[in-house]
């Protein structure tokens, strides 16, 4: 079983999740569970800081989509930051980068991310 630790912080109207480790089939539910375990008020935004994530797969993408629904149901939004190269490419490929906005470092929708060949 892959180990994932999720730390949370709350500032203003934003709950930030700080996952550390790999987000895969074994651990993706833990990320969503961490958000649900923290009481959310109306209008609470969710942020996911992927700086400490060493790997993410389609299960992690599914977890981010679920978090977007949690945020939207509470009247807030989902923001993702700190994504490494592998995570950025997966977010762009899945279409999730366009869905949550285009933070710095994400290519415009319809453009392929730059790759070293």
JSON list of C-alpha atoms in Angstrom, two decimals:
[
{"chain": "A", "resi": 1, "resn": "UNK", "atom": "CA", "xyz": [0.00, 0.00, 0.00]},
{"chain": "A", "resi": 2, "resn": "UNK", "atom": "CA", "xyz": [1.33, 3.41, -0.96]},
{"chain": "A", "resi": 3, "resn": "UNK", "atom": "CA", "xyz": [1.68, 5.79, 1.92]},
{"chain": "A", "resi": 4, "resn": "UNK", "atom": "CA", "xyz": [0.30, 9.30, 1.57]},
{"chain": "A", "resi": 5, "resn": "UNK", "atom": "CA", "xyz": [0.29, 11.90, 4.32]},
{"chain": "A", "resi": 6, "resn": "UNK", "atom": "CA", "xyz": [-2.06, 14.86, 3.98]},
{"chain": "A", "resi": 7, "resn": "UNK", "atom": "CA", "xyz": [-1.57, 17.94, 6.11]},
{"chain": "A", "resi": 8, "resn": "UNK", "atom": "CA", "xyz": [-4.10, 20.75, 6.10]},
{"chain": "A", "resi": 9, "resn": "UNK", "atom": "CA", "xyz": [-3.98, 24.45, 6.75]},
{"chain": "A", "resi": 10, "resn": "UNK", "atom": "CA", "xyz": [-6.75, 27.02, 6.79]},
{"chain": "A", "resi": 11, "resn": "UNK", "atom": "CA", "xyz": [-6.26, 30.67, 5.97]},
{"chain": "A", "resi": 12, "resn": "UNK", "atom": "CA", "xyz": [-9.14, 33.04, 5.39]},
{"chain": "A", "resi": 13, "resn": "UNK", "atom": "CA", "xyz": [-11.71, 31.23, 3.31]},
{"chain": "A", "resi": 14, "resn": "UNK", "atom": "CA", "xyz": [-9.29, 28.67, 1.88]},
{"chain": "A", "resi": 15, "resn": "UNK", "atom": "CA", "xyz": [-8.61, 25.16, 3.12]},
{"chain": "A", "resi": 16, "resn": "UNK", "atom": "CA", "xyz": [-5.27, 23.97, 1.72]},
{"chain": "A", "resi": 17, "resn": "UNK", "atom": "CA", "xyz": [-4.37, 20.30, 1.44]},
{"chain": "A", "resi": 18, "resn": "UNK", "atom": "CA", "xyz": [-0.66, 19.48, 1.45]},
{"chain": "A", "resi": 19, "resn": "UNK", "atom": "CA", "xyz": [-0.27, 15.85, 0.33]},
{"chain": "A", "resi": 20, "resn": "UNK", "atom": "CA", "xyz": [3.15, 14.24, 0.75]},
{"chain": "A", "resi": 21, "resn": "UNK", "atom": "CA", "xyz": [4.00, 11.08, -1.18]},
{"chain": "A", "resi": 22, "resn": "UNK", "atom": "CA", "xyz": [2.34, 9.30, -4.07]},
{"chain": "A", "resi": 23, "resn": "UNK", "atom": "CA", "xyz": [-1.29, 9.76, -5.11]},
{"chain": "A", "resi": 24, "resn": "UNK", "atom": "CA", "xyz": [-2.38, 6.53, -6.74]},
{"chain": "A", "resi": 25, "resn": "UNK", "atom": "CA", "xyz": [-5.15, 3.92, -6.52]},
{"chain": "A", "resi": 26, "resn": "UNK", "atom": "CA", "xyz": [-4.20, 2.99, -2.96]},
{"chain": "A", "resi": 27, "resn": "UNK", "atom": "CA", "xyz": [-3.99, 6.53, -1.61]},
{"chain": "A", "resi": 28, "resn": "UNK", "atom": "CA", "xyz": [-6.27, 8.82, -3.64]},
{"chain": "A", "resi": 29, "resn": "UNK", "atom": "CA", "xyz": [-9.23, 8.31, -1.32]},
{"chain": "A", "resi": 30, "resn": "UNK", "atom": "CA", "xyz": [-7.13, 9.56, 1.58]},
{"chain": "A", "resi": 31, "resn": "UNK", "atom": "CA", "xyz": [-6.72, 12.93, -0.16]},
{"chain": "A", "resi": 32, "resn": "UNK", "atom": "CA", "xyz": [-10.49, 13.36, -0.58]},
{"chain": "A", "resi": 33, "resn": "UNK", "atom": "CA", "xyz": [-11.10, 12.07, 2.93]},
{"chain": "A", "resi": 34, "resn": "UNK", "atom": "CA", "xyz": [-8.80, 14.71, 4.38]},
{"chain": "A", "resi": 35, "resn": "UNK", "atom": "CA", "xyz": [-10.89, 17.46, 2.81]},
{"chain": "A", "resi": 36, "resn": "UNK", "atom": "CA", "xyz": [-14.15, 15.92, 3.97]},
{"chain": "A", "resi": 37, "resn": "UNK", "atom": "CA", "xyz": [-12.83, 15.46, 7.51]},
{"chain": "A", "resi": 38, "resn": "UNK", "atom": "CA", "xyz": [-12.32, 19.21, 7.89]},
{"chain": "A", "resi": 39, "resn": "UNK", "atom": "CA", "xyz": [-15.57, 21.08, 8.44]},
{"chain": "A", "resi": 40, "resn": "UNK", "atom": "CA", "xyz": [-16.27, 23.29, 5.47]},
{"chain": "A", "resi": 41, "resn": "UNK", "atom": "CA", "xyz": [-18.37, 26.39, 5.56]},
{"chain": "A", "resi": 42, "resn": "UNK", "atom": "CA", "xyz": [-20.23, 27.95, 2.70]},
{"chain": "A", "resi": 43, "resn": "UNK", "atom": "CA", "xyz": [-17.91, 29.62, 0.24]},
{"chain": "A", "resi": 44, "resn": "UNK", "atom": "CA", "xyz": [-14.82, 27.73, 1.37]},
{"chain": "A", "resi": 45, "resn": "UNK", "atom": "CA", "xyz": [-12.26, 27.42, -1.37]},
{"chain": "A", "resi": 46, "resn": "UNK", "atom": "CA", "xyz": [-10.06, 24.34, -1.59]},
{"chain": "A", "resi": 47, "resn": "UNK", "atom": "CA", "xyz": [-6.42, 24.47, -2.58]},
{"chain": "A", "resi": 48, "resn": "UNK", "atom": "CA", "xyz": [-4.20, 21.47, -3.22]},
{"chain": "A", "resi": 49, "resn": "UNK", "atom": "CA", "xyz": [-0.47, 22.08, -2.98]},
{"chain": "A", "resi": 50, "resn": "UNK", "atom": "CA", "xyz": [1.19, 19.27, -4.94]},
{"chain": "A", "resi": 51, "resn": "UNK", "atom": "CA", "xyz": [4.74, 20.35, -4.03]},
{"chain": "A", "resi": 52, "resn": "UNK", "atom": "CA", "xyz": [5.25, 17.24, -1.89]},
{"chain": "A", "resi": 53, "resn": "UNK", "atom": "CA", "xyz": [3.74, 14.80, -4.40]},
{"chain": "A", "resi": 54, "resn": "UNK", "atom": "CA", "xyz": [6.31, 12.51, -6.00]},
{"chain": "A", "resi": 55, "resn": "UNK", "atom": "CA", "xyz": [3.85, 10.68, -8.29]},
{"chain": "A", "resi": 56, "resn": "UNK", "atom": "CA", "xyz": [0.23, 11.05, -9.38]},
{"chain": "A", "resi": 57, "resn": "UNK", "atom": "CA", "xyz": [-1.81, 8.82, -11.66]},
{"chain": "A", "resi": 58, "resn": "UNK", "atom": "CA", "xyz": [-5.38, 8.79, -12.99]},
{"chain": "A", "resi": 59, "resn": "UNK", "atom": "CA", "xyz": [-6.68, 7.93, -9.51]},
{"chain": "A", "resi": 60, "resn": "UNK", "atom": "CA", "xyz": [-5.16, 11.20, -8.31]},
{"chain": "A", "resi": 61, "resn": "UNK", "atom": "CA", "xyz": [-6.86, 13.04, -11.15]},
{"chain": "A", "resi": 62, "resn": "UNK", "atom": "CA", "xyz": [-10.15, 11.44, -10.10]},
{"chain": "A", "resi": 63, "resn": "UNK", "atom": "CA", "xyz": [-9.51, 12.64, -6.54]},
{"chain": "A", "resi": 64, "resn": "UNK", "atom": "CA", "xyz": [-8.93, 16.19, -7.78]},
{"chain": "A", "resi": 65, "resn": "UNK", "atom": "CA", "xyz": [-12.20, 16.07, -9.72]},
{"chain": "A", "resi": 66, "resn": "UNK", "atom": "CA", "xyz": [-13.96, 14.86, -6.56]},
{"chain": "A", "resi": 67, "resn": "UNK", "atom": "CA", "xyz": [-12.38, 17.74, -4.63]},
{"chain": "A", "resi": 68, "resn": "UNK", "atom": "CA", "xyz": [-13.60, 20.16, -7.24]},
{"chain": "A", "resi": 69, "resn": "UNK", "atom": "CA", "xyz": [-17.14, 18.89, -6.65]},
{"chain": "A", "resi": 70, "resn": "UNK", "atom": "CA", "xyz": [-16.70, 19.21, -2.88]},
{"chain": "A", "resi": 71, "resn": "UNK", "atom": "CA", "xyz": [-15.53, 22.81, -3.29]},
{"chain": "A", "resi": 72, "resn": "UNK", "atom": "CA", "xyz": [-18.28, 23.71, -5.74]},
{"chain": "A", "resi": 73, "resn": "UNK", "atom": "CA", "xyz": [-20.98, 22.12, -3.57]},
{"chain": "A", "resi": 74, "resn": "UNK", "atom": "CA", "xyz": [-19.78, 24.35, -0.72]},
{"chain": "A", "resi": 75, "resn": "UNK", "atom": "CA", "xyz": [-19.88, 27.45, -2.93]},
{"chain": "A", "resi": 76, "resn": "UNK", "atom": "CA", "xyz": [-16.12, 27.60, -3.42]},
{"chain": "A", "resi": 77, "resn": "UNK", "atom": "CA", "xyz": [-13.53, 26.72, -6.03]},
{"chain": "A", "resi": 78, "resn": "UNK", "atom": "CA", "xyz": [-10.60, 24.32, -6.38]},
{"chain": "A", "resi": 79, "resn": "UNK", "atom": "CA", "xyz": [-7.08, 25.61, -6.99]},
{"chain": "A", "resi": 80, "resn": "UNK", "atom": "CA", "xyz": [-4.01, 23.46, -7.65]},
{"chain": "A", "resi": 81, "resn": "UNK", "atom": "CA", "xyz": [-0.45, 24.66, -7.16]},
{"chain": "A", "resi": 82, "resn": "UNK", "atom": "CA", "xyz": [3.04, 23.23, -6.90]},
{"chain": "A", "resi": 83, "resn": "UNK", "atom": "CA", "xyz": [2.55, 20.57, -9.56]},
{"chain": "A", "resi": 84, "resn": "UNK", "atom": "CA", "xyz": [5.79, 19.04, -10.83]},
{"chain": "A", "resi": 85, "resn": "UNK", "atom": "CA", "xyz": [6.41, 18.21, -14.47]},
{"chain": "A", "resi": 86, "resn": "UNK", "atom": "CA", "xyz": [4.72, 14.78, -14.39]},
{"chain": "A", "resi": 87, "resn": "UNK", "atom": "CA", "xyz": [1.68, 16.14, -12.55]},
{"chain": "A", "resi": 88, "resn": "UNK", "atom": "CA", "xyz": [1.40, 19.18, -14.87]},
{"chain": "A", "resi": 89, "resn": "UNK", "atom": "CA", "xyz": [1.49, 16.97, -17.95]},
{"chain": "A", "resi": 90, "resn": "UNK", "atom": "CA", "xyz": [-1.17, 14.67, -16.50]},
{"chain": "A", "resi": 91, "resn": "UNK", "atom": "CA", "xyz": [-3.38, 17.63, -15.58]},
{"chain": "A", "resi": 92, "resn": "UNK", "atom": "CA", "xyz": [-3.04, 19.07, -19.09]},
{"chain": "A", "resi": 93, "resn": "UNK", "atom": "CA", "xyz": [-3.58, 15.68, -20.76]},
{"chain": "A", "resi": 94, "resn": "UNK", "atom": "CA", "xyz": [-6.69, 14.97, -18.67]},
{"chain": "A", "resi": 95, "resn": "UNK", "atom": "CA", "xyz": [-8.19, 18.42, -19.35]},
{"chain": "A", "resi": 96, "resn": "UNK", "atom": "CA", "xyz": [-8.27, 19.21, -15.64]},
{"chain": "A", "resi": 97, "resn": "UNK", "atom": "CA", "xyz": [-5.83, 22.12, -15.99]},
{"chain": "A", "resi": 98, "resn": "UNK", "atom": "CA", "xyz": [-8.35, 23.94, -18.18]},
{"chain": "A", "resi": 99, "resn": "UNK", "atom": "CA", "xyz": [-11.17, 23.02, -15.82]},
{"chain": "A", "resi": 100, "resn": "UNK", "atom": "CA", "xyz": [-9.60, 24.64, -12.76]},
{"chain": "A", "resi": 101, "resn": "UNK", "atom": "CA", "xyz": [-8.04, 27.60, -14.54]},
{"chain": "A", "resi": 102, "resn": "UNK", "atom": "CA", "xyz": [-4.57, 28.11, -15.90]},
{"chain": "A", "resi": 103, "resn": "UNK", "atom": "CA", "xyz": [-2.10, 28.78, -13.12]},
{"chain": "A", "resi": 104, "resn": "UNK", "atom": "CA", "xyz": [1.42, 29.84, -13.99]},
{"chain": "A", "resi": 105, "resn": "UNK", "atom": "CA", "xyz": [3.32, 27.03, -15.65]},
{"chain": "A", "resi": 106, "resn": "UNK", "atom": "CA", "xyz": [0.32, 25.50, -17.40]},
{"chain": "A", "resi": 107, "resn": "UNK", "atom": "CA", "xyz": [0.08, 25.80, -21.17]},
{"chain": "A", "resi": 108, "resn": "UNK", "atom": "CA", "xyz": [-3.01, 27.38, -22.69]},
{"chain": "A", "resi": 109, "resn": "UNK", "atom": "CA", "xyz": [-5.85, 24.94, -23.46]},
{"chain": "A", "resi": 110, "resn": "UNK", "atom": "CA", "xyz": [-5.25, 23.16, -26.75]},
{"chain": "A", "resi": 111, "resn": "UNK", "atom": "CA", "xyz": [-1.47, 23.59, -26.57]},
{"chain": "A", "resi": 112, "resn": "UNK", "atom": "CA", "xyz": [0.84, 20.74, -25.80]},
{"chain": "A", "resi": 113, "resn": "UNK", "atom": "CA", "xyz": [3.20, 21.19, -22.86]},
{"chain": "A", "resi": 114, "resn": "UNK", "atom": "CA", "xyz": [6.80, 21.80, -23.82]},
{"chain": "A", "resi": 115, "resn": "UNK", "atom": "CA", "xyz": [8.92, 18.67, -23.58]},
{"chain": "A", "resi": 116, "resn": "UNK", "atom": "CA", "xyz": [12.61, 17.96, -23.73]},
{"chain": "A", "resi": 117, "resn": "UNK", "atom": "CA", "xyz": [13.36, 15.54, -26.53]}
]
